[in-house]
Amino acid sequence: MTASFSQLLSPIKIAGMTLPNRMVMGAMHTRLETLDRPIERLSAFYARRAEGEIALILTGGYAPVPEGVMEDVAPLLNSSSQLQEHREIAAAVHRAGGRIVLQILHAGRYARTPLCVAPSEGKSRINIFAPRALSTQEVWDTVAAFAHTAALAYEAGYDGVEIMGSEGYLVNEFTAATTNQRTDEFGGSLENRIRFPVEIVKAVRAKVPASFAVIYRISSIDLVENGMTGAEVAQYARAMELAGADMLNTGIGWHESGVPTIAASVPRAAWAHAVRNVKQAVGIPVMASNRINDPLVAEQLIRDGVADLVSMARPLLADPDFAKKTRLGRQDEINTCIACNQACLDRIFSEQTATCLVNPRAGRELDIPETKGASSRRIAVVGAGPAGLAFAINAADRGHRVTLFEASAQIGGQLNMAKRVPGKNEFNELIRYFSAQIKRTGIELKLSSRVRPEDLAQSGFDEVILATGVIPRIPEIQGLDHPKVLSYVDVLEKGVAVGQRVAILGAGGIGFDVAEYLLGDPEESLDIPVFMGSWGVDRTLQQPGGLIRPALPKGPARKIHMFQRKAESLGKNLGKTTGWILKARLRRAQVEMTGGVTYRRIDDQGLHYGVNGEDRVFEADHVVLCTGQLSNRSLADGLKQLGVRHQWIGGADQAAELDALRAIDQATRLAVSL
């Protein structure tokens, strides 16, 4: 046993299960059930995590009744006719040496269906459908439905169930006064508001044997107006224990909360204070969740008595071997979740299936196998950005001999710019992971090596993969040669000094990153008290919902004005689950944004532009160009003349935004196809 992880790697008993360690794969929506061969895919997805030694797996949510599904295609378990598919999933995990618990989730007013229901009328701001209020009898019927689904889960071979009582779904809507205006036995006083989950747990407990785990996911902090106080949460937790729950899993915030809870801009383990409140209230095991992506952080939470176990959802997308690598003392090789949300939550909320930016195999286990190649080839990879690194490592894992050329003195490419942006410090972890994989696989790395076409032609490589990235696109604007004009590369990579008044041309992801960087306050994503103050979170848990007035922002470091040619709101195409966070931060910093702009010229005065036919001037010390990218194909003509067969990947193949998601996915698939 690795001494530094003695708590994390110690066993614990939950109902009839003895778990070998304290690491749990938290429930998450994947939408894998919407693809072809859904049961085979889900079985492979969960079994792969069990093979990686995660102690317990919580499935994505299954509704107990049709009106409780997240969407029309979401999973439902309410009939014995559905048991065979669940037997296959549970058996696959058990064969791999793991344990698996089925989550029962009633979406309530979050259900994206006209059949949605809630404790009371009142539409959520994140749903187009307005719910119908449940009658008293329907509430009792729903209690019975939860118990029926739990009994089916037991019959299917699961090791337990988790009742989802957090994140603003139906059960949470009953417990919080903000969504419960009922006057029957399920509304009014705290005792009445928590009666629904109490009755659910009691009914479930009565339907299954004592060896079958009943886990309850409790909202440890609502982060919505008129939500529960910390004292109420503690009373609520004790009621769940008395009702028969074997363990409490802590949820953080509602999906409609105005406070970020899991994005990279949230400090690691930021919600420990809310988890500790639950832990101190009960005698049963308590599990921590949200922004725990590192075994050192997980170990410390348990060592400090904050929790008994840790739930990690997205980190198990990023690396299914997280627990195994921790046990073996190979934590430097963990492919850390960078909390970008791009391939998981953003895709789910766009009605796509989840995967992972740093691990495209997640959810695609049947499509991107982990196998050796039929024969070993000598492969040259030019460019050590995300695409080149992903290809090189996957090709080396398949048994190929890889030489990786990089013109600069360090690996990472565009990642080295991203990691400098406040709130994106997790990109450091991706570069660390790639470095460790280069050492592990024995890739020959040649830094500060600007390779020439003749070098590739004369070296006898069987394959040449070009991952030479992108170069900034320069627009046609009079005055681009003025000293005021900089590119985003000058700012983010070269660290050129920038003045106090800045015009940013282009409002894609790069433009927003530059604005965030120039505001120059990286502390919020690293310092928990700073984060809580900025977003108005009450660390004492005394206020309803855990909310207070946000701290007054200090004066912005610079006057920044963002411009774009498109006549639409700026930041329209930012990530669904993270873009609002960034825009809120920039609003607080008084960043101005103007769309529908025609650029006239840049001169000593600054940026001259037009809007709706009106000429204007923004007096700028500097004008930063974030106006897109072009594929860097500087080697193309030489390779063609020499007859060197080659393939382009990443930005060199397709520019657009700095798209690490597409680059890593494309590179991984190509490496597997060789």
XYZ file of C-alpha atoms in Angstrom:
674
model
C 0.000 0.000 0.000
C 1.224 3.476 -0.843
C 1.661 5.149 2.544
C 0.675 8.600 1.326
C -2.765 7.257 0.339
C -3.375 5.081 3.365
C -6.868 6.506 3.985
C -7.953 6.547 0.355
C -6.840 2.953 -0.164
C -8.334 1.548 3.021
C -11.431 -0.713 2.830
C -14.869 0.313 4.058
C -18.111 -1.598 4.576
C -21.377 -0.252 3.117
C -24.368 -2.506 3.839
C -23.367 -5.930 2.482
C -20.401 -4.632 0.487
C -16.809 -4.354 1.623
C -15.209 -1.880 -0.755
C -11.428 -2.222 -1.255
C -10.859 1.544 -1.351
C -12.716 4.826 -0.856
C -12.934 5.880 -4.528
C -16.364 5.854 -6.180
C -17.429 6.619 -9.721
C -20.244 9.133 -9.351
C -23.404 9.006 -11.429
C -23.486 10.990 -14.652
C -25.701 11.272 -17.678
C -23.946 9.784 -20.723
C -26.814 9.264 -23.210
C -25.044 6.061 -24.322
C -28.481 4.475 -24.284
C -29.306 6.537 -27.401
C -26.586 4.884 -29.523
C -26.562 1.544 -31.313
C -25.866 -1.501 -29.083
C -26.660 0.519 -25.935
C -26.442 -2.344 -23.419
C -23.154 -3.546 -24.861
C -21.806 0.003 -24.718
C -22.945 0.636 -21.158
C -21.566 -2.720 -20.038
C -18.180 -1.991 -21.611
C -18.134 1.552 -20.224
C -18.801 0.519 -16.630
C -16.698 -2.667 -16.774
C -13.667 -0.712 -17.968
C -13.881 1.462 -14.839
C -14.241 -1.641 -12.662
C -11.101 -3.065 -14.270
C -9.391 0.162 -13.225
C -10.148 -0.755 -9.596
C -12.713 1.893 -8.784
C -14.422 0.527 -5.687
C -18.017 1.330 -6.577
C -19.838 2.553 -9.672
C -23.037 4.607 -9.594
C -24.970 4.402 -12.844
C -26.579 7.306 -14.602
C -30.106 8.057 -13.419
C -33.047 5.771 -14.226
C -36.511 7.236 -13.760
C -39.054 5.301 -11.694
C -42.022 6.669 -13.701
C -42.413 7.914 -17.301
C -42.995 11.542 -16.284
C -39.703 11.501 -14.380
C -37.368 10.921 -17.342
C -34.824 13.621 -18.196
C -35.992 13.568 -21.834
C -38.055 11.308 -24.060
C -35.079 9.046 -24.839
C -33.808 8.893 -21.239
C -33.764 5.553 -19.392
C -36.642 4.255 -17.311
C -36.795 1.204 -15.017
C -40.301 0.314 -13.939
C -40.999 -3.145 -15.365
C -39.633 -6.666 -14.979
C -39.520 -6.833 -18.781
C -36.501 -4.513 -18.624
C -34.476 -6.680 -16.257
C -32.407 -8.639 -18.762
C -30.522 -5.580 -20.012
C -29.732 -4.587 -16.427
C -28.572 -8.099 -15.580
C -26.053 -7.824 -18.406
C -24.702 -4.487 -17.129
C -24.422 -5.643 -13.511
C -22.837 -8.953 -14.527
C -20.225 -7.206 -16.706
C -19.127 -5.059 -13.770
C -19.046 -8.037 -11.400
C -16.935 -10.048 -13.863
C -14.483 -7.162 -13.888
C -14.252 -7.290 -10.099
C -16.368 -4.215 -9.344
C -19.578 -3.258 -7.555
C -22.381 -1.260 -9.139
C -25.341 0.706 -7.776
C -28.304 1.928 -9.829
C -29.261 5.564 -9.394
C -32.993 6.295 -9.275
C -33.665 9.815 -10.526
C -36.958 11.609 -10.995
C -36.206 14.758 -12.995
C -39.190 16.719 -11.668
C -39.492 20.136 -13.276
C -36.145 19.597 -15.058
C -37.687 16.879 -17.255
C -37.564 18.094 -20.841
C -41.012 16.741 -21.605
C -44.528 18.244 -21.482
C -45.407 15.551 -18.906
C -43.066 17.021 -16.282
C -44.330 17.335 -12.722
C -43.198 19.077 -9.534
C -44.276 19.654 -5.927
C -45.838 22.957 -7.017
C -46.365 24.876 -10.220
C -43.528 27.067 -11.419
C -41.286 26.600 -14.440
C -37.540 26.245 -14.058
C -35.538 28.833 -15.948
C -33.556 26.026 -17.617
C -36.576 24.200 -19.044
C -39.085 25.269 -21.687
C -41.802 23.082 -20.148
C -43.881 24.130 -17.134
C -44.605 21.366 -14.613
C -47.922 20.179 -13.289
C -48.214 20.012 -9.480
C -48.527 16.486 -8.101
C -51.618 15.635 -6.074
C -51.134 14.153 -2.608
C -52.044 10.690 -3.869
C -49.613 11.050 -6.760
C -46.840 11.870 -4.297
C -47.534 8.648 -2.416
C -47.695 6.782 -5.731
C -44.285 8.193 -6.608
C -42.899 6.967 -3.279
C -44.134 3.495 -4.175
C -42.602 3.802 -7.660
C -39.156 4.519 -6.195
C -39.460 1.405 -4.027
C -40.610 -0.684 -6.998
C -37.607 0.404 -9.079
C -35.290 -0.395 -6.174
C -36.766 -3.906 -5.953
C -36.214 -4.360 -9.687
C -32.600 -3.209 -9.287
C -32.070 -5.828 -6.603
C -33.591 -8.491 -8.837
C -31.322 -7.393 -11.706
C -28.203 -8.031 -9.629
C -27.160 -4.513 -8.666
C -25.416 -4.067 -5.320
C -27.618 -1.184 -4.242
C -29.470 1.921 -5.321
C -28.774 5.613 -4.992
C -31.811 7.861 -4.574
C -31.125 11.184 -6.239
C -32.211 13.906 -3.823
C -29.927 16.678 -5.009
C -29.157 19.046 -7.903
C -32.687 20.457 -8.087
C -34.466 17.327 -9.297
C -37.893 16.293 -7.953
C -36.876 15.196 -4.450
C -34.800 18.353 -3.978
C -37.766 20.407 -5.178
C -39.765 19.041 -2.254
C -37.104 19.808 0.364
C -36.534 23.469 -0.590
C -39.138 26.102 0.193
C -38.339 27.922 -3.045
C -40.086 25.183 -5.081
C -42.465 23.742 -2.492
C -45.559 25.800 -1.754
C -47.707 22.818 -0.841
C -50.211 22.895 2.014
C -50.622 19.133 2.521
C -48.398 16.818 4.570
C -45.576 17.272 2.047
C -45.304 21.063 2.334
C -44.826 23.888 4.798
C -42.554 22.980 7.714
C -39.123 21.451 7.258
C -40.436 18.178 8.661
C -43.155 18.135 6.009
C -40.825 19.164 3.160
C -38.417 16.301 3.889
C -41.254 13.796 4.359
C -41.095 12.829 0.663
C -37.444 11.634 0.753
C -37.941 10.096 4.208
C -40.878 8.047 2.942
C -38.938 7.050 -0.188
C -35.987 5.740 1.804
C -38.287 3.912 4.241
C -40.243 2.345 1.374
C -37.072 1.300 -0.458
C -35.542 -0.123 2.716
C -38.663 -2.218 3.267
C -38.465 -3.677 -0.253
C -34.832 -4.838 -0.269
C -32.659 -6.909 2.077
C -30.258 -5.330 4.569
C -27.269 -6.412 2.455
C -28.516 -4.265 -0.453
C -27.069 -0.741 -0.155
C -29.434 2.215 0.005
C -27.483 5.395 -0.731
C -29.114 8.797 -0.564
C -27.722 11.771 -2.475
C -28.442 14.783 -0.325
C -28.176 18.411 -1.374
C -25.538 19.653 1.047
C -25.916 23.233 -0.214
C -28.664 24.333 -2.608
C -27.121 27.565 -3.923
C -30.568 28.906 -4.849
C -32.655 31.599 -3.190
C -34.797 30.316 -0.315
C -33.005 26.986 -0.263
C -32.052 25.102 2.897
C -29.723 26.408 5.608
C -26.832 24.339 6.916
C -28.768 23.536 10.109
C -31.713 22.323 8.045
C -29.432 20.179 5.900
C -27.987 18.600 9.061
C -31.487 17.808 10.350
C -32.396 16.453 6.918
C -29.289 14.220 6.912
C -30.182 12.772 10.327
C -33.685 12.012 9.066
C -32.249 10.084 6.118
C -30.083 8.040 8.460
C -33.054 7.227 10.692
C -35.141 6.298 7.631
C -32.612 3.591 6.734
C -29.998 5.046 4.389
C -26.664 3.195 4.532
C -24.638 6.111 3.166
C -25.083 9.753 2.179
C -23.586 11.111 -1.009
C -23.365 14.904 -1.067
C -24.580 16.914 -4.028
C -23.685 20.560 -4.567
C -26.066 23.171 -5.934
C -28.968 23.044 -8.351
C -28.522 22.958 -12.100
C -30.200 26.374 -12.293
C -27.960 27.925 -9.655
C -26.088 31.091 -10.563
C -22.975 29.750 -8.822
C -20.581 27.467 -10.724
C -20.009 24.152 -8.958
C -17.898 21.862 -11.154
C -16.191 23.946 -13.849
C -12.428 24.474 -13.885
C -12.961 27.952 -12.458
C -14.085 26.303 -9.202
C -11.201 25.483 -6.817
C -10.555 21.840 -6.059
C -12.548 20.475 -3.106
C -14.203 23.880 -2.779
C -17.318 22.429 -1.143
C -15.631 20.665 1.768
C -17.396 22.944 4.258
C -20.816 21.788 3.058
C -19.788 18.121 3.070
C -18.340 18.401 6.579
C -21.673 19.773 7.815
C -23.376 16.570 6.675
C -20.595 14.346 7.998
C -20.821 15.873 11.463
C -24.576 15.310 11.593
C -24.671 11.536 11.046
C -23.012 8.278 12.007
C -23.249 6.560 8.611
C -20.559 7.007 5.921
C -20.620 10.243 3.929
C -19.226 10.744 0.451
C -17.742 14.002 -0.888
C -18.202 15.107 -4.491
C -17.484 17.903 -6.978
C -14.064 19.119 -8.158
C -12.115 16.200 -6.712
C -9.782 15.119 -9.499
C -6.534 14.319 -7.720
C -5.720 11.498 -5.266
C -3.876 13.891 -2.963
C -6.994 16.033 -2.636
C -9.130 12.938 -2.079
C -6.772 11.587 0.576
C -6.764 14.897 2.423
C -10.559 15.088 2.524
C -10.739 11.703 4.220
C -7.748 12.345 6.473
C -9.305 15.638 7.635
C -12.574 13.936 8.521
C -14.564 15.805 5.872
C -15.864 12.562 4.354
C -15.407 8.800 4.358
C -15.354 8.321 0.582
C -14.944 10.480 -2.514
C -17.190 10.488 -5.578
C -15.538 11.281 -8.890
C -17.607 11.277 -12.060
C -15.764 13.114 -14.832
C -12.318 12.060 -13.519
C -13.345 8.495 -14.357
C -14.169 9.595 -17.883
C -10.690 11.071 -18.127
C -8.915 8.030 -16.710
C -10.663 4.724 -15.971
C -7.482 3.550 -14.209
C -7.493 6.405 -11.682
C -7.806 4.063 -8.675
C -5.363 1.481 -9.979
C -2.697 4.076 -10.727
C -3.208 5.542 -7.267
C -2.689 2.114 -5.671
C 0.432 1.482 -7.725
C 1.956 4.867 -6.862
C 1.728 6.007 -10.497
C -0.316 9.141 -9.877
C 1.866 11.122 -12.308
C 0.384 8.926 -15.041
C -3.233 9.779 -14.174
C -4.976 11.523 -17.050
C -6.514 14.268 -14.932
C -9.967 15.679 -15.604
C -9.394 19.339 -16.519
C -13.059 20.225 -15.787
C -13.530 21.771 -19.233
C -17.032 20.218 -19.665
C -16.590 20.365 -23.440
C -17.067 16.695 -24.281
C -19.234 15.633 -21.350
C -21.757 18.122 -19.952
C -21.751 20.444 -22.971
C -22.540 17.491 -25.221
C -25.227 16.131 -22.910
C -27.034 19.462 -22.869
C -26.772 19.532 -26.671
C -28.496 16.133 -26.910
C -25.293 14.323 -27.833
C -23.525 11.462 -26.058
C -20.799 12.110 -23.532
C -17.131 11.397 -23.980
C -14.001 13.198 -22.734
C -11.673 15.778 -24.236
C -8.569 14.208 -22.700
C -9.761 10.624 -23.253
C -11.819 10.082 -26.420
C -12.211 6.393 -25.560
C -14.652 7.282 -22.766
C -18.052 5.995 -23.845
C -16.469 4.759 -27.079
C -14.884 1.591 -25.706
C -16.352 -0.470 -28.554
C -15.150 1.954 -31.227
C -11.610 2.797 -30.079
C -10.141 -0.438 -28.706
C -7.036 -0.650 -26.541
C -5.130 -3.182 -28.640
C -1.655 -3.700 -30.080
C -0.964 -3.113 -33.768
C -0.504 -6.044 -36.135
C 3.070 -4.921 -36.866
C 5.478 -2.286 -35.611
C 6.195 0.740 -37.796
C 8.588 3.667 -37.598
C 6.498 6.806 -37.352
C 7.483 10.460 -37.411
C 5.166 12.929 -35.716
C 5.816 16.607 -36.349
C 4.386 18.872 -33.679
C 3.956 18.184 -29.951
C 0.662 19.962 -29.419
C -2.479 18.111 -28.303
C -2.947 16.255 -31.598
C 0.688 15.246 -32.020
C 1.009 14.146 -28.408
C -2.215 12.126 -28.448
C -1.246 10.400 -31.673
C 2.312 9.671 -30.552
C 1.274 8.159 -27.213
C -1.504 6.018 -28.672
C 0.699 4.842 -31.527
C 3.496 3.947 -29.102
C 1.009 2.051 -26.922
C 0.101 -0.006 -29.988
C 3.733 -1.034 -30.396
C 4.945 1.461 -32.989
C 8.326 3.213 -32.756
C 7.614 6.918 -32.624
C 9.866 9.936 -33.062
C 8.209 13.190 -32.007
C 9.625 16.458 -33.379
C 8.794 19.794 -31.743
C 10.114 23.152 -32.975
C 9.901 24.830 -29.562
C 11.724 23.939 -26.361
C 8.669 22.389 -24.678
C 5.740 20.134 -25.462
C 2.136 21.265 -25.323
C 1.671 23.614 -28.247
C -1.444 25.734 -27.743
C -1.953 24.172 -24.294
C 0.868 26.382 -23.068
C -1.252 29.410 -23.882
C -4.429 27.950 -22.398
C -2.805 27.167 -19.057
C -1.953 30.850 -18.551
C -5.607 31.891 -18.599
C -7.172 32.283 -15.130
C -9.546 29.415 -14.491
C -7.678 27.121 -16.886
C -4.807 26.134 -14.630
C -5.888 22.493 -14.931
C -4.303 22.438 -18.402
C -1.004 22.126 -16.534
C -2.167 18.640 -15.578
C -2.701 17.624 -19.194
C 0.844 18.679 -20.083
C 2.140 16.781 -17.031
C 0.230 13.684 -18.149
C 1.612 13.872 -21.680
C 5.152 14.250 -20.314
C 4.736 11.159 -18.134
C 3.351 9.161 -21.058
C 6.284 10.093 -23.283
C 8.634 8.659 -20.667
C 6.509 5.572 -20.088
C 6.163 4.656 -23.764
C 9.758 5.391 -24.758
C 8.858 7.901 -27.455
C 11.946 9.584 -28.903
C 11.300 13.284 -28.244
C 13.279 15.879 -30.169
C 12.652 19.377 -28.819
C 13.870 22.597 -30.471
C 13.878 20.629 -33.694
C 12.435 22.422 -36.689
C 12.201 19.471 -39.036
C 12.601 19.908 -42.802
C 10.884 17.930 -45.601
C 14.207 16.385 -46.632
C 14.778 15.170 -43.069
C 11.540 13.237 -43.196
C 12.265 11.933 -46.692
C 15.730 10.648 -45.834
C 14.977 8.989 -42.497
C 12.969 6.073 -43.821
C 9.848 6.534 -41.730
C 6.930 4.258 -42.566
C 4.420 6.955 -41.610
C 4.668 10.746 -41.340
C 2.021 12.471 -39.238
C 1.893 16.246 -39.391
C 0.465 17.992 -36.331
C 1.940 21.410 -37.007
C -1.028 23.280 -35.599
C -2.301 26.699 -36.607
C -1.130 30.226 -37.131
C -3.190 33.352 -36.375
C -5.370 34.609 -39.190
C -4.641 38.257 -39.946
C -7.666 40.254 -41.131
C -7.539 42.980 -43.748
C -7.657 46.204 -41.726
C -5.798 49.390 -42.513
C -3.006 49.981 -39.999
C -2.167 46.408 -39.017
C 1.513 47.330 -39.052
C 0.965 49.857 -36.255
C 2.926 49.169 -33.015
C -0.361 49.027 -31.123
C -1.356 45.813 -32.909
C -0.653 42.466 -31.253
C -1.821 38.915 -31.903
C -3.175 36.601 -29.235
C 0.114 34.685 -29.501
C 2.036 37.827 -28.541
C -0.125 38.163 -25.438
C -0.647 34.588 -24.255
C 2.586 32.944 -25.353
C 5.223 35.621 -25.662
C 4.019 37.679 -22.719
C 4.289 41.028 -24.488
C 3.405 43.916 -22.172
C -0.089 45.275 -22.816
C -1.385 48.753 -21.973
C -4.348 49.835 -19.866
C -6.870 50.338 -22.669
C -7.259 47.301 -24.909
C -9.410 46.519 -27.922
C -9.889 42.811 -28.617
C -10.963 42.002 -32.165
C -12.808 38.696 -32.302
C -15.091 37.195 -29.664
C -14.632 33.472 -30.036
C -13.100 31.372 -27.295
C -9.663 32.897 -27.862
C -10.953 36.426 -27.575
C -12.637 35.632 -24.270
C -9.498 33.889 -23.020
C -7.407 36.945 -23.838
C -9.867 39.197 -22.027
C -9.768 36.955 -18.975
C -5.974 36.852 -19.059
C -5.656 40.627 -19.337
C -7.914 41.141 -16.337
C -5.170 39.313 -14.492
C -6.845 37.776 -11.437
C -6.036 34.053 -11.307
C -6.836 33.695 -7.605
C -10.538 32.911 -7.896
C -10.020 29.406 -9.322
C -7.270 28.598 -6.836
C -8.316 30.276 -3.598
C -11.527 28.993 -2.003
C -12.357 32.078 0.127
C -11.797 34.357 -2.887
C -14.044 32.163 -5.040
C -16.792 32.047 -2.413
C -16.692 35.791 -1.923
C -16.811 36.507 -5.654
C -19.860 34.308 -6.197
C -21.682 35.115 -2.951
C -21.469 31.762 -1.173
C -22.004 31.675 2.594
C -19.276 29.442 4.016
C -20.995 29.514 7.416
C -24.086 27.857 5.858
C -26.338 30.054 7.967
C -28.175 31.712 5.085
C -30.958 29.978 3.113
C -29.505 28.265 0.083
C -25.997 29.113 1.274
C -26.107 32.455 -0.533
C -24.979 35.943 0.489
C -24.347 39.135 -1.426
C -21.230 38.720 -3.606
C -18.188 40.708 -2.607
C -17.854 43.992 -4.447
C -15.382 43.475 -7.281
C -12.211 45.457 -7.131
C -11.652 47.887 -9.946
C -10.683 46.197 -13.226
C -6.984 46.104 -14.024
C -7.678 47.354 -17.552
C -10.352 48.915 -19.693
C -11.192 46.191 -22.193
C -13.577 46.444 -25.129
C -14.344 43.340 -27.205
C -15.514 43.594 -30.823
C -16.819 41.192 -33.429
C -18.082 41.523 -36.974
C -21.113 39.269 -36.519
C -24.256 41.117 -35.462
C -25.070 38.749 -32.612
C -24.368 38.518 -28.911
C -20.722 37.984 -28.118
C -19.803 34.577 -26.741
C -22.810 32.896 -28.332
C -20.779 29.777 -29.168
C -18.950 29.391 -25.871
C -19.489 26.161 -23.948
C -23.072 25.606 -22.791
C -22.118 24.887 -19.191
C -19.101 27.188 -18.843
C -19.686 30.142 -21.165
C -22.097 31.819 -18.754
C -19.452 31.713 -16.028
C -16.888 33.482 -18.162
C -19.373 36.086 -19.393
C -20.492 36.776 -15.821
C -16.898 37.333 -14.724
C -16.262 39.737 -17.601
C -19.450 41.655 -16.833
C -18.282 42.102 -13.254
C -15.015 43.468 -14.623
C -16.936 45.989 -16.762
C -15.712 44.577 -20.075
C -17.669 46.173 -22.933
C -18.810 44.070 -25.889
C -19.934 45.287 -29.305
C -21.134 43.183 -32.230
C -21.992 44.031 -35.813
C -18.765 46.015 -36.208
C -17.048 47.163 -39.379
C -13.341 47.754 -38.770
C -12.088 50.988 -40.406
C -8.463 51.409 -39.366
C -5.960 51.379 -36.522
C -3.782 54.429 -35.872
C -2.215 56.445 -33.053
C -5.657 57.238 -31.686
C -6.728 53.595 -31.499
C -9.391 51.531 -33.250
C -11.707 53.249 -35.722
C -14.860 51.247 -36.411
C -18.458 51.541 -37.512
C -21.708 50.256 -36.003
C -25.016 50.654 -37.827
C -23.445 53.216 -40.123
C -22.110 55.335 -37.252
C -18.353 55.917 -37.080
C -16.744 55.501 -33.681
C -13.305 55.412 -32.088
C -12.036 53.369 -29.170
C -8.885 54.979 -27.833
C -6.660 51.975 -27.282
C -3.124 51.451 -26.095
C -3.175 48.102 -27.860
C -5.380 46.215 -30.297
C -5.225 42.423 -29.912
C -6.167 40.280 -32.910
C -8.178 37.192 -32.040
C -9.613 36.895 -35.521
C -9.279 33.190 -36.161
C -6.629 30.746 -37.291
C -5.236 29.134 -40.409
C -3.786 25.647 -40.667
C 0.001 25.661 -40.588
C 0.965 23.637 -43.655
C 4.410 25.076 -44.213
C 5.813 21.603 -44.940
C 3.202 20.767 -47.569
C 4.973 21.816 -50.776
C 8.324 20.297 -49.823
C 6.819 16.960 -48.834
C 4.779 16.835 -52.021
C 7.846 17.506 -54.177
C 9.793 14.766 -52.406
C 6.940 12.285 -52.644
C 6.670 11.769 -48.895
C 3.315 10.251 -47.962
C 1.839 12.040 -44.962
C -1.345 12.772 -43.038
C -2.487 15.966 -41.324
C -4.160 15.983 -37.923
C -5.406 18.563 -35.435
C -5.295 22.232 -36.334
C -3.020 21.496 -39.290
C -5.882 19.517 -40.767
C -8.698 21.845 -39.773
C -8.284 25.253 -38.156
C -11.302 27.053 -36.580
C -11.095 27.574 -32.807
C -8.223 26.057 -30.841
C -10.122 22.781 -30.704
C -8.250 20.334 -28.480
C -11.370 18.154 -28.305
C -11.395 17.491 -32.024
C -7.589 17.278 -32.234
C -7.177 14.623 -29.546
C -10.130 12.589 -30.798
C -8.908 12.608 -34.406
C -5.347 11.750 -33.387
C -6.420 8.877 -31.148
C -8.650 7.344 -33.807
C -5.927 7.605 -36.452
C -3.376 5.928 -34.180
C -5.767 3.054 -33.542
C -6.521 2.665 -37.261
C -2.900 2.139 -38.354
